[in-house]
Tab-separated table of C-alpha atoms in Angstrom:
chain	number	residue	atom	x	y	z
A	1004	MET	CA	89.378	-11.652	49.256
A	1005	LEU	CA	85.296	-12.848	49.327
A	1006	PRO	CA	84.423	-16.333	47.314
A	1007	SER	CA	83.269	-16.943	43.616
A	1008	ARG	CA	79.815	-17.468	42.532
A	1009	THR	CA	80.911	-20.760	41.596
A	1010	GLU	CA	82.608	-21.627	44.852
A	1011	ARG	CA	79.986	-20.412	46.599
A	1012	SER	CA	77.543	-22.012	44.631
A	1013	LYS	CA	79.485	-25.602	44.953
A	1014	ALA	CA	80.065	-24.931	48.723
A	1015	ALA	CA	76.345	-24.898	49.505
A	1016	LYS	CA	75.544	-28.013	47.673
A	1017	LYS	CA	78.617	-30.505	49.246
A	1018	LYS	CA	76.725	-28.938	52.657
A	1019	LYS	CA	73.341	-30.315	51.790
A	1020	GLN	CA	75.087	-33.567	50.459
A	1021	ARG	CA	76.719	-34.212	53.742
A	1022	LYS	CA	73.291	-33.507	54.837
A	1023	ARG	CA	71.439	-35.598	53.178
A	1024	THR	CA	74.193	-38.581	53.779
A	1025	GLN	CA	73.539	-38.500	57.448
A	1026	LYS	CA	70.220	-38.449	57.523
A	1027	TRP	CA	70.112	-41.788	55.275
A	1028	ILE	CA	72.540	-43.010	57.207
A	1029	THR	CA	70.425	-42.246	60.296
A	1030	ILE	CA	67.226	-43.995	58.815
A	1031	ASN	CA	69.183	-47.329	58.069
A	1032	MET	CA	70.504	-47.781	61.520
A	1033	VAL	CA	66.532	-47.078	62.777
A	1034	LEU	CA	65.660	-49.582	59.824
A	1035	VAL	CA	67.982	-52.569	61.428
A	1036	LEU	CA	66.660	-51.861	65.143
A	1037	LEU	CA	63.401	-52.845	64.114
A	1038	VAL	CA	64.786	-56.008	62.489
A	1039	ALA	CA	66.711	-56.800	65.335
A	1040	GLY	CA	63.957	-55.906	67.781
A	1041	PHE	CA	61.434	-57.892	65.464
A	1042	MET	CA	63.658	-61.110	65.529
A	1043	ILE	CA	63.763	-60.825	69.733
A	1044	ALA	CA	59.793	-60.469	69.634
A	1045	ILE	CA	59.954	-64.021	67.555
A	1046	ARG	CA	61.871	-65.435	69.405
A	1047	THR	CA	60.645	-64.951	72.978
A	1048	GLY	CA	57.236	-65.069	72.013
A	1049	ASN	CA	56.117	-61.454	73.225
A	1050	MET	CA	54.889	-60.617	69.522
A	1051	PRO	CA	51.568	-59.286	70.565
A	1052	TRP	CA	53.609	-56.997	73.283
A	1053	ILE	CA	55.097	-55.474	70.280
A	1054	LEU	CA	53.157	-54.627	67.519
A	1055	SER	CA	50.458	-53.449	70.395
A	1056	ASN	CA	53.601	-51.223	71.378
A	1057	ASN	CA	55.505	-50.470	68.315
A	1058	GLN	CA	51.193	-49.295	67.164
A	1059	ASP	CA	51.491	-46.757	70.495
A	1060	GLN	CA	54.946	-45.066	69.182
A	1061	ALA	CA	53.355	-45.242	64.920
A	1062	ASP	CA	50.342	-43.013	66.439
A	1063	MET	CA	52.524	-40.953	68.601
A	1064	VAL	CA	55.151	-40.055	65.380
A	1065	ASP	CA	52.049	-39.645	63.073
A	1066	ASN	CA	50.359	-36.786	65.425
A	1067	SER	CA	53.943	-35.409	66.089
A	1068	ASP	CA	54.682	-35.550	62.475
A	1069	VAL	CA	51.195	-33.801	62.186
A	1070	SER	CA	51.275	-31.040	64.690
A	1071	ASN	CA	55.027	-30.112	63.363
A	1072	SER	CA	54.862	-30.811	59.480
A	1073	ALA	CA	53.923	-27.433	58.936
A	1074	PRO	CA	55.724	-25.511	61.090
A	1075	GLU	CA	58.623	-27.512	59.306
A	1076	SER	CA	57.027	-27.362	55.777
A	1077	ASN	CA	56.865	-22.889	56.282
A	1078	GLU	CA	60.055	-22.512	57.580
A	1079	GLN	CA	61.468	-24.506	54.821
A	1080	LEU	CA	60.141	-22.086	52.466
A	1081	THR	CA	61.321	-19.247	54.164
A	1082	ASP	CA	64.638	-20.641	54.046
A	1083	ASP	CA	64.430	-22.076	50.471
A	1084	THR	CA	62.734	-18.200	49.174
A	1085	GLU	CA	65.836	-16.724	50.774
A	1086	GLN	CA	68.119	-18.612	49.052
A	1087	ASP	CA	66.514	-18.422	45.534
A	1088	ILE	CA	66.393	-14.199	45.932
A	1089	ALA	CA	70.330	-15.260	46.544
A	1090	ASP	CA	70.779	-16.996	44.112
A	1091	ASP	CA	68.911	-15.267	41.295
A	1092	LYS	CA	71.189	-12.299	42.036
A	1093	GLU	CA	73.924	-14.593	41.401
A	1094	GLN	CA	72.265	-15.596	38.534
A	1095	GLU	CA	72.254	-19.333	39.442
A	1096	ALA	CA	68.085	-19.645	39.087
A	1097	THR	CA	68.936	-23.186	37.636
A	1098	ASP	CA	71.020	-25.168	40.152
A	1099	ASP	CA	68.602	-23.676	43.456
A	1100	LYS	CA	66.090	-25.348	41.318
A	1101	GLU	CA	67.548	-28.681	41.230
A	1102	GLN	CA	68.213	-28.297	44.665
A	1103	ASP	CA	64.999	-26.993	44.960
A	1104	VAL	CA	64.190	-31.276	43.346
A	1105	ASP	CA	66.182	-33.176	45.977
A	1106	ASP	CA	65.561	-31.596	48.854
A	1107	LYS	CA	61.607	-32.357	48.304
A	1108	GLN	CA	62.348	-35.428	47.422
A	1109	GLN	CA	64.777	-36.324	50.853
A	1110	GLN	CA	61.327	-34.753	52.444
A	1111	GLY	CA	59.144	-36.862	51.106
A	1112	SER	CA	61.263	-39.785	52.303
A	1113	GLU	CA	61.110	-38.612	56.207
A	1114	GLY	CA	57.630	-38.720	55.738
A	1115	GLN	CA	57.080	-42.088	54.937
A	1116	GLY	CA	55.993	-43.696	58.165
A	1117	GLN	CA	59.669	-42.996	59.646
A	1118	ALA	CA	60.534	-41.425	63.573
A	1119	LEU	CA	62.588	-38.003	63.195
A	1120	ASP	CA	64.515	-36.611	66.174
A	1121	LEU	CA	63.978	-33.581	66.619
A	1122	SER	CA	65.847	-31.718	67.369
A	1123	GLN	CA	68.478	-32.640	64.813
A	1124	GLY	CA	65.555	-30.884	62.444
A	1125	GLU	CA	65.730	-28.338	64.837
A	1126	GLU	CA	69.296	-28.545	64.745
A	1127	ARG	CA	69.418	-28.513	61.234
A	1128	LYS	CA	66.624	-25.682	60.633
A	1129	GLN	CA	68.784	-23.778	62.405
A	1130	GLU	CA	71.952	-24.175	60.848
A	1131	SER	CA	70.328	-23.804	57.220
A	1132	VAL	CA	69.336	-20.416	58.396
A	1133	SER	CA	72.772	-19.538	59.700
A	1134	THR	CA	74.511	-20.455	56.471
A	1135	SER	CA	71.537	-18.893	54.175
A	1136	GLN	CA	72.358	-15.317	56.059
A	1137	GLU	CA	76.044	-15.932	55.985
A	1138	GLU	CA	75.953	-16.902	51.691
A	1139	GLN	CA	73.070	-13.126	52.576
A	1140	ASP	CA	75.906	-11.309	54.185
A	1141	LEU	CA	78.378	-12.746	51.506
A	1142	ILE	CA	76.494	-11.623	48.366
A	1143	ASN	CA	74.568	-8.039	49.857
A	1144	GLU	CA	78.528	-6.991	50.941
A	1145	PRO	CA	79.593	-6.319	47.057
A	1146	ASP	CA	76.458	-4.984	46.909
A	1147	GLN	CA	76.770	-2.463	49.638
A	1148	LYS	CA	80.007	-1.604	48.866
A	1149	LEU	CA	78.924	-0.697	45.419
A	1150	ASP	CA	75.589	1.198	46.817
A	1151	ASP	CA	78.172	3.162	49.179
A	1152	GLU	CA	80.753	3.835	46.807
A	1153	SER	CA	77.564	4.912	44.299
A	1154	ASN	CA	76.116	7.380	46.982
A	1155	LYS	CA	80.401	8.888	47.018
A	1156	SER	CA	79.637	9.670	43.506
A	1157	ASP	CA	76.958	10.920	44.107
A	1158	GLU	CA	77.143	13.060	46.798
A	1159	ALA	CA	80.625	14.279	44.997
A	1160	LYS	CA	78.548	14.941	41.794
A	1161	GLU	CA	76.429	17.278	44.149
A	1162	SER	CA	79.025	18.599	45.572
A	1163	ALA	CA	80.615	19.938	42.130
A	1164	LYS	CA	77.012	20.844	40.747
A	1165	GLU	CA	76.733	23.065	43.740
A	1166	GLU	CA	80.184	24.608	42.465
A	1167	GLU	CA	80.016	24.991	39.313
A	1168	LEU	CA	76.300	26.692	40.139
A	1169	ILE	CA	78.618	29.146	42.574
A	1170	ASN	CA	81.267	29.665	40.481
A	1171	THR	CA	78.732	30.977	37.304
A	1172	ALA	CA	77.485	32.917	40.124
A	1173	ALA	CA	80.353	34.945	40.137
A	1174	LYS	CA	80.826	34.863	36.900
A	1175	GLU	CA	77.682	36.174	36.547
A	1176	SER	CA	78.237	38.736	38.348
A	1177	ILE	CA	80.731	42.087	39.132
A	1178	THR	CA	81.454	43.758	42.420
A	1179	MET	CA	81.896	47.574	42.031
A	1180	HIS	CA	82.681	50.443	44.508
A	1181	PHE	CA	81.908	53.858	44.707
A	1182	ALA	CA	83.059	56.609	46.529
A	1183	GLY	CA	82.537	60.203	47.318
A	1184	ASP	CA	84.278	63.702	46.595
A	1185	VAL	CA	87.949	63.330	45.981
A	1186	GLN	CA	90.522	66.844	44.779
A	1187	PHE	CA	94.311	67.250	45.799
A	1188	SER	CA	94.796	70.559	45.696
A	1189	GLY	CA	95.058	73.260	48.689
A	1190	LYS	CA	95.865	71.695	52.325
A	1191	VAL	CA	95.553	68.810	50.852
A	1192	GLU	CA	98.245	68.801	48.127
A	1193	ASP	CA	100.759	70.743	51.222
A	1194	LEU	CA	99.830	67.323	52.720
A	1195	LEU	CA	101.030	64.628	49.666
A	1196	LEU	CA	103.871	66.694	49.128
A	1197	LYS	CA	105.273	65.374	51.995
A	1198	LYS	CA	103.736	62.397	52.448
A	1199	GLY	CA	103.619	61.038	49.545
A	1200	PHE	CA	100.800	61.064	46.627
A	1201	ASP	CA	100.195	56.815	47.927
A	1202	TYR	CA	99.158	58.607	51.417
A	1203	PRO	CA	95.445	58.777	50.408
A	1204	TYR	CA	95.260	54.915	50.023
A	1205	GLN	CA	97.324	53.818	52.945
A	1206	HIS	CA	94.509	52.306	54.655
A	1207	LEU	CA	92.526	50.872	51.640
A	1208	GLY	CA	94.900	47.439	50.724
A	1209	SER	CA	93.916	45.946	47.767
A	1210	LEU	CA	90.054	47.526	47.897
A	1211	PHE	CA	89.802	48.953	44.375
A	1212	THR	CA	92.483	46.404	43.208
A	1213	ASN	CA	90.308	43.486	43.699
A	1214	ASP	CA	87.327	43.855	42.481
A	1215	ASP	CA	85.592	44.791	38.839
A	1216	LEU	CA	85.462	48.619	38.818
A	1217	THR	CA	86.035	51.712	40.762
A	1218	PHE	CA	84.228	54.627	40.487
A	1219	ILE	CA	84.441	58.308	42.011
A	1220	ASN	CA	84.233	61.955	41.743
A	1221	LEU	CA	86.919	64.004	40.819
A	1222	GLU	CA	85.942	67.376	41.984
A	1223	THR	CA	89.118	69.352	40.698
A	1224	PRO	CA	90.756	69.994	37.396
A	1225	VAL	CA	94.548	68.177	36.888
A	1226	THR	CA	96.923	70.854	35.459
A	1227	THR	CA	99.514	72.875	35.852
A	1228	GLY	CA	97.913	76.016	33.691
A	1229	GLY	CA	94.669	77.746	33.230
A	1230	VAL	CA	93.039	80.449	34.707
A	1231	ALA	CA	91.364	80.924	37.904
A	1232	ALA	CA	87.461	81.135	38.330
A	1233	GLN	CA	85.916	84.099	39.052
A	1234	ASN	CA	83.302	84.849	41.920
A	1235	LYS	CA	84.125	81.287	43.348
A	1236	SER	CA	84.887	80.468	47.480
A	1237	PHE	CA	86.734	77.545	46.933
A	1238	VAL	CA	88.648	77.314	43.344
A	1239	TYR	CA	91.112	73.992	42.867
A	1240	LYS	CA	93.997	73.155	41.425
A	1241	SER	CA	95.640	69.392	41.488
A	1242	SER	CA	98.642	68.390	40.220
A	1243	PRO	CA	99.373	65.877	37.163
A	1244	LYS	CA	101.569	63.446	39.399
A	1245	ALA	CA	98.479	62.705	42.188
A	1246	LEU	CA	96.182	60.695	38.874
A	1247	LYS	CA	99.244	58.005	38.987
A	1248	SER	CA	98.784	56.610	42.662
A	1249	LEU	CA	94.982	57.641	41.979
A	1250	ALA	CA	95.436	54.536	38.738
A	1251	ALA	CA	97.351	52.460	41.267
A	1252	ALA	CA	95.298	52.317	43.846
A	1253	GLY	CA	92.616	50.656	41.588
A	1254	VAL	CA	90.577	53.608	40.407
A	1255	ASP	CA	89.212	53.387	36.979
A	1256	VAL	CA	86.709	56.006	35.721
A	1257	VAL	CA	85.728	59.145	37.586
A	1258	ASN	CA	82.917	61.082	36.999
A	1259	LEU	CA	83.885	65.179	36.011
A	1260	ALA	CA	79.926	66.832	36.171
A	1261	ASN	CA	80.071	68.770	38.750
A	1262	ASN	CA	80.604	72.554	40.243
A	1263	HIS	CA	84.912	72.309	39.840
A	1264	ILE	CA	85.870	70.714	36.530
A	1265	LEU	CA	86.131	74.470	34.644
A	1266	ASP	CA	87.620	75.988	38.085
A	1267	GLN	CA	90.492	76.525	35.862
A	1268	GLY	CA	88.475	77.452	32.393
A	1269	VAL	CA	88.633	74.959	29.615
A	1270	LYS	CA	91.926	74.775	29.437
A	1271	GLY	CA	92.111	72.957	33.280
A	1272	LEU	CA	89.259	70.951	31.416
A	1273	THR	CA	91.041	69.993	28.452
A	1274	ASP	CA	94.268	69.358	30.542
A	1275	THR	CA	92.985	67.037	32.659
A	1276	LEU	CA	91.448	65.377	29.767
A	1277	THR	CA	95.018	64.558	28.437
A	1278	HIS	CA	95.902	63.749	31.856
A	1279	LEU	CA	93.394	61.433	32.101
A	1280	LYS	CA	93.934	59.470	29.151
A	1281	ASN	CA	98.042	59.393	29.560
A	1282	ASN	CA	97.096	57.554	33.050
A	1283	LYS	CA	94.353	54.897	31.360
A	1284	LEU	CA	91.420	56.673	33.475
A	1285	SER	CA	88.515	56.666	31.663
A	1286	TYR	CA	85.652	59.438	32.306
A	1287	VAL	CA	82.263	60.072	31.797
A	1288	GLY	CA	80.383	63.721	32.565
A	1289	ALA	CA	82.216	66.088	30.827
A	1290	GLY	CA	83.923	66.373	26.940
A	1291	LEU	CA	85.383	68.285	24.140
A	1292	ASN	CA	81.795	68.682	23.154
A	1293	ARG	CA	78.397	68.078	23.934
A	1294	LYS	CA	78.211	64.281	22.569
A	1295	GLU	CA	81.148	63.153	24.275
A	1296	ALA	CA	80.237	64.914	27.687
A	1297	TYR	CA	76.922	63.141	27.449
A	1298	SER	CA	78.226	59.839	26.260
A	1299	PRO	CA	78.978	56.597	28.160
A	1300	VAL	CA	81.999	54.487	28.933
A	1301	TYR	CA	81.802	50.490	28.387
A	1302	TYR	CA	82.991	48.105	30.410
A	1303	GLU	CA	82.557	44.099	29.762
A	1304	LYS	CA	83.347	42.340	33.233
A	1305	ASN	CA	81.937	38.227	33.717
A	1306	GLY	CA	80.240	38.697	30.261
A	1307	ILE	CA	78.367	41.768	32.043
A	1308	LYS	CA	78.073	45.073	29.723
A	1309	ILE	CA	78.332	47.914	31.951
A	1310	ALA	CA	77.550	52.086	30.722
A	1311	LEU	CA	78.410	54.279	33.665
A	1312	LEU	CA	77.449	57.998	32.683
A	1313	GLY	CA	77.615	60.817	34.629
A	1314	PHE	CA	75.841	64.466	34.865
A	1315	THR	CA	75.536	67.326	37.395
A	1316	ARG	CA	72.396	69.756	38.496
A	1317	VAL	CA	75.454	72.159	39.794
A	1318	ILE	CA	77.547	74.356	38.432
A	1319	PRO	CA	77.740	77.961	39.012
A	1320	GLU	CA	76.636	79.220	35.606
A	1321	ALA	CA	75.054	78.376	32.602
A	1322	SER	CA	78.740	78.880	30.436
A	1323	TRP	CA	79.690	75.117	31.609
A	1324	ARG	CA	77.205	73.468	30.080
A	1325	ALA	CA	78.861	71.538	26.924
A	1326	GLU	CA	77.294	72.557	23.041
A	1327	ALA	CA	78.332	71.587	19.914
A	1328	GLY	CA	81.448	71.816	19.668
A	1329	LYS	CA	82.181	73.241	22.862
A	1330	PRO	CA	84.068	72.156	26.093
A	1331	GLY	CA	81.524	71.662	29.015
A	1332	VAL	CA	80.147	69.622	31.835
A	1333	ALA	CA	77.146	67.650	31.278
A	1334	ASP	CA	74.520	69.276	33.191
A	1335	ALA	CA	70.699	67.489	33.679
A	1336	TYR	CA	68.887	70.623	35.339
A	1337	ASN	CA	66.774	69.891	32.163
A	1338	SER	CA	66.853	66.027	32.540
A	1339	THR	CA	65.833	65.460	28.687
A	1340	GLU	CA	69.502	65.021	27.344
A	1341	ALA	CA	70.428	62.600	30.119
A	1342	VAL	CA	66.958	61.032	30.110
A	1343	LYS	CA	67.993	59.723	26.270
A	1344	ALA	CA	71.528	59.313	27.363
A	1345	ILE	CA	70.007	56.421	30.064
A	1346	LYS	CA	67.686	55.300	27.416
A	1347	GLN	CA	69.848	54.741	24.981
A	1348	ALA	CA	73.104	53.038	26.969
A	1349	HIS	CA	70.403	51.015	28.529
A	1350	LYS	CA	69.387	49.449	24.185
A	1351	LYS	CA	73.344	48.455	24.024
A	1352	ALA	CA	74.357	47.221	28.154
A	1353	ASP	CA	73.226	45.079	30.643
A	1354	LEU	CA	73.671	47.699	33.253
A	1355	VAL	CA	73.608	51.288	33.964
A	1356	ILE	CA	75.718	53.336	36.330
A	1357	VAL	CA	74.821	56.350	36.941
A	1358	MET	CA	76.946	58.908	39.136
A	1359	ALA	CA	74.560	62.600	39.860
A	1360	HIS	CA	76.555	65.367	41.030
A	1361	TRP	CA	72.694	66.882	43.092
A	1362	GLY	CA	72.213	68.494	46.482
A	1363	GLN	CA	72.145	70.703	49.102
A	1364	GLU	CA	75.773	71.325	50.846
A	1365	ARG	CA	76.167	69.368	54.579
A	1366	HIS	CA	72.389	68.608	53.929
A	1367	THR	CA	71.895	65.329	54.972
A	1368	THR	CA	68.428	65.022	53.214
A	1369	PRO	CA	67.914	64.573	49.815
A	1370	ASP	CA	65.887	67.700	48.518
A	1371	GLU	CA	63.063	66.949	45.611
A	1372	ASN	CA	65.330	68.081	43.156
A	1373	GLN	CA	67.340	64.635	44.065
A	1374	LYS	CA	64.126	62.392	44.219
A	1375	LYS	CA	62.289	64.417	40.822
A	1376	LEU	CA	65.968	63.403	39.720
A	1377	GLY	CA	66.635	59.504	40.822
A	1378	TYR	CA	63.416	58.435	39.520
A	1379	GLU	CA	63.351	59.260	36.367
A	1380	PHE	CA	67.083	58.359	36.459
A	1381	ILE	CA	65.619	54.971	36.961
A	1382	ASP	CA	62.231	54.982	34.657
A	1383	ALA	CA	65.149	55.557	31.612
A	1384	GLY	CA	66.801	52.005	32.326
A	1385	ALA	CA	69.644	53.352	34.975
A	1386	ASP	CA	70.024	50.187	37.722
A	1387	LEU	CA	71.633	51.908	39.323
A	1388	VAL	CA	72.494	55.510	41.098
A	1389	ILE	CA	75.420	56.970	43.383
A	1390	GLY	CA	75.030	60.662	44.424
A	1391	GLY	CA	76.985	63.276	45.648
A	1392	HIS	CA	77.797	67.253	46.279
A	1393	PRO	CA	76.465	67.551	49.816
A	1394	HIS	CA	79.957	66.674	51.585
A	1395	VAL	CA	77.938	64.985	53.699
A	1396	LEU	CA	75.920	61.019	53.729
A	1397	GLN	CA	72.413	60.586	53.066
A	1398	GLY	CA	70.438	58.523	53.295
A	1399	LEU	CA	69.021	55.700	50.531
A	1400	GLU	CA	66.091	54.961	48.828
A	1401	SER	CA	65.434	51.541	46.550
A	1402	TYR	CA	63.157	53.167	43.772
A	1403	LYS	CA	61.253	49.906	41.639
A	1404	GLY	CA	63.763	47.574	42.513
A	1405	LYS	CA	66.653	50.172	41.707
A	1406	TRP	CA	69.155	51.782	44.805
A	1407	ILE	CA	69.062	55.020	44.548
A	1408	ALA	CA	72.457	56.200	46.958
A	1409	TYR	CA	71.853	60.162	47.533
A	1410	SER	CA	74.900	61.263	49.221
A	1411	THR	CA	78.852	59.173	49.262
A	1412	GLY	CA	79.887	61.983	51.568
A	1413	ASN	CA	84.083	63.044	50.754
A	1414	PHE	CA	86.152	60.789	49.981
A	1415	ILE	CA	89.955	62.682	49.850
A	1416	PHE	CA	89.213	66.183	50.889
A	1417	SER	CA	89.890	68.947	53.103
A	1418	ARG	CA	88.741	68.917	55.963
A	1419	SER	CA	86.065	71.385	57.222
A	1420	ALA	CA	84.996	72.664	60.626
A	1421	THR	CA	81.445	70.657	59.450
A	1422	ALA	CA	81.587	67.202	62.198
A	1423	GLU	CA	79.520	65.252	59.522
A	1424	THR	CA	81.468	66.299	56.331
A	1425	TRP	CA	84.135	63.593	58.718
A	1426	LYS	CA	81.916	60.422	58.565
A	1427	THR	CA	82.009	58.375	55.035
A	1428	ALA	CA	81.713	54.848	53.280
A	1429	ILE	CA	83.019	53.328	50.154
A	1430	PHE	CA	79.783	51.813	48.737
A	1431	GLU	CA	80.386	48.202	47.818
A	1432	ALA	CA	77.947	46.957	44.915
A	1433	THR	CA	77.295	43.346	44.030
A	1434	CYS	CA	74.872	43.199	40.641
A	1435	GLN	CA	73.943	40.742	38.287
A	1436	LYS	CA	73.184	41.235	34.089
A	1437	ASP	CA	69.781	41.160	34.778
A	1438	GLY	CA	70.937	45.004	36.085
A	1439	LYS	CA	69.629	43.941	40.322
A	1440	CYS	CA	72.300	44.858	42.973
A	1441	GLY	CA	73.153	44.500	46.346
A	1442	ILE	CA	73.921	47.418	48.180
A	1443	LYS	CA	77.150	47.162	51.143
A	1444	LEU	CA	78.028	50.111	53.345
A	1445	LEU	CA	82.178	49.915	53.934
A	1446	PRO	CA	81.843	52.946	56.999
A	1447	TYR	CA	84.971	55.585	56.583
A	1448	HIS	CA	86.033	58.742	58.919
A	1449	ALA	CA	87.254	61.428	55.906
A	1450	GLU	CA	90.497	62.461	57.287
A	1451	LEU	CA	92.518	65.118	55.498
A	1452	ALA	CA	93.510	63.612	52.298
A	1453	GLN	CA	93.168	59.985	53.893
A	1454	PRO	CA	90.197	57.740	54.426
A	1455	VAL	CA	90.681	55.813	57.735
A	1456	PRO	CA	88.319	52.959	58.389
A	1457	MET	CA	86.108	53.577	61.628
A	1458	ASN	CA	86.434	50.948	64.358
A	1459	LYS	CA	83.147	48.146	65.062
A	1460	LYS	CA	81.853	50.527	67.289
A	1461	GLU	CA	81.947	53.715	65.136
A	1462	GLY	CA	81.110	52.146	61.710
A	1463	ALA	CA	77.479	50.049	63.871
A	1464	ALA	CA	77.365	54.012	64.471
A	1465	LEU	CA	77.059	55.899	61.142
A	1466	LEU	CA	75.358	52.566	59.666
A	1467	ARG	CA	72.692	53.687	61.777
A	1468	GLU	CA	72.539	57.436	60.960
A	1469	ILE	CA	72.650	56.530	57.443
A	1470	GLN	CA	69.911	53.995	57.999
A	1471	ASN	CA	67.514	56.625	59.583
A	1472	ARG	CA	68.464	58.975	56.724
A	1473	SER	CA	67.405	56.077	54.059
A	1474	PHE	CA	63.822	55.506	52.680
A	1475	GLY	CA	62.200	52.348	53.012
A	1476	ALA	CA	65.885	50.992	54.258
A	1477	LYS	CA	67.222	48.511	56.680
A	1478	ILE	CA	71.300	48.828	57.096
A	1479	SER	CA	72.634	45.274	59.134
A	1480	GLU	CA	75.615	45.524	61.197
A	1481	ASP	CA	77.761	44.020	58.521
A	1482	GLY	CA	76.496	47.597	56.354
A	1483	THR	CA	74.375	45.362	53.643
A	1484	VAL	CA	71.378	47.021	51.966
A	1485	SER	CA	67.984	45.357	52.139
A	1486	SER	CA	64.588	47.859	51.374
A	1487	ILE	CA	61.596	47.722	53.702
A	1488	LYS	CA	58.668	46.701	51.883
């Protein structure tokens, strides 16, 4: 335990008092010896020699005092200054001033013709310096501890601030996943009846359940009734049983604006809407009338309001269009209605996401209609555009700082003879409240009815392919997409 300030002050005073006592004893002894010398000289008759010799000694003492007085005074002044600084910190300035007066009086007495022992004076200086340093260390030690504690406290505060900023940033962003075309018909349904309707999601883990939103393209009517469409090469019809597992996997929203949702006629579409609602799955891109088909669905996550919309530029015939009082899809052959819907959503939401069904099947390069519509959607207020329908992966493009993913390929689908359709990816977007989004690709194999993660080598090869198909975009080894300016 460190001594208190009062104890340190008393100890210093006692030490200096002892020094003064020692000095007076020494002076008195010298005086006694001088008097004795004079008495002996008088009795022996050697007085003149003694006087002469004493004068020489006096001269030597005077010369010695002159040559050493300045350094001694400077060293003493330095010691006093250090002591004053220490005492100021201890709020004992008054006691130190009194002690300085005593020291100066003592120095005056010592300088009045007395011969000082130089070795004793040097020892006194060293002792004084040592004492001053010890006292200074005692004084500085608590201050150093306080400084250390203060530094630790500052570091803790800085760390807390950084953590708060990170948490704030996390709260003000959302993570979403987008996947390609999904249907549970034909060979897919046959396999699911054997393996179970949760079979497609066995390799996804918690990817969709731990994010904020998952948005896919549901390219099939979900119904047990309806009438199959005529003059089509592929007509789909999926069991309502599939939707329970789809929702359990973490899918939140489905896009119905595509060229298969009316494969079982209007009855098939209205049944689909009912089954989706029963499984608490939201939908966009189709509805009981034109207004519903073009309307967005809104979510609020982490303080961010998100609007999601869906449009198609691929329908087999004009009768599939939603009209006033007539069920159908939100088409974008004429983009006016779609652009209007995006603008209105942009006024209400912080983030606007559009899923577009467009392009040509099995083409790895977007056509002019895709690019034109993608630009129009962003100009209208979309922050991210996700495309589908070609059944193969196409590249990405950053337009005015907003990403367009031209095609996400298949996700849960049948398996064709075209090898390009066997490759897919999950598109992960992390978006801020100001509409800025970062994109990351997660490579998968599109096996029959089931997406399976690629290994590192396969994934790297696929990412390079997508980068080569992209426009002004670079894709890193971990799938992170960045724009090349």
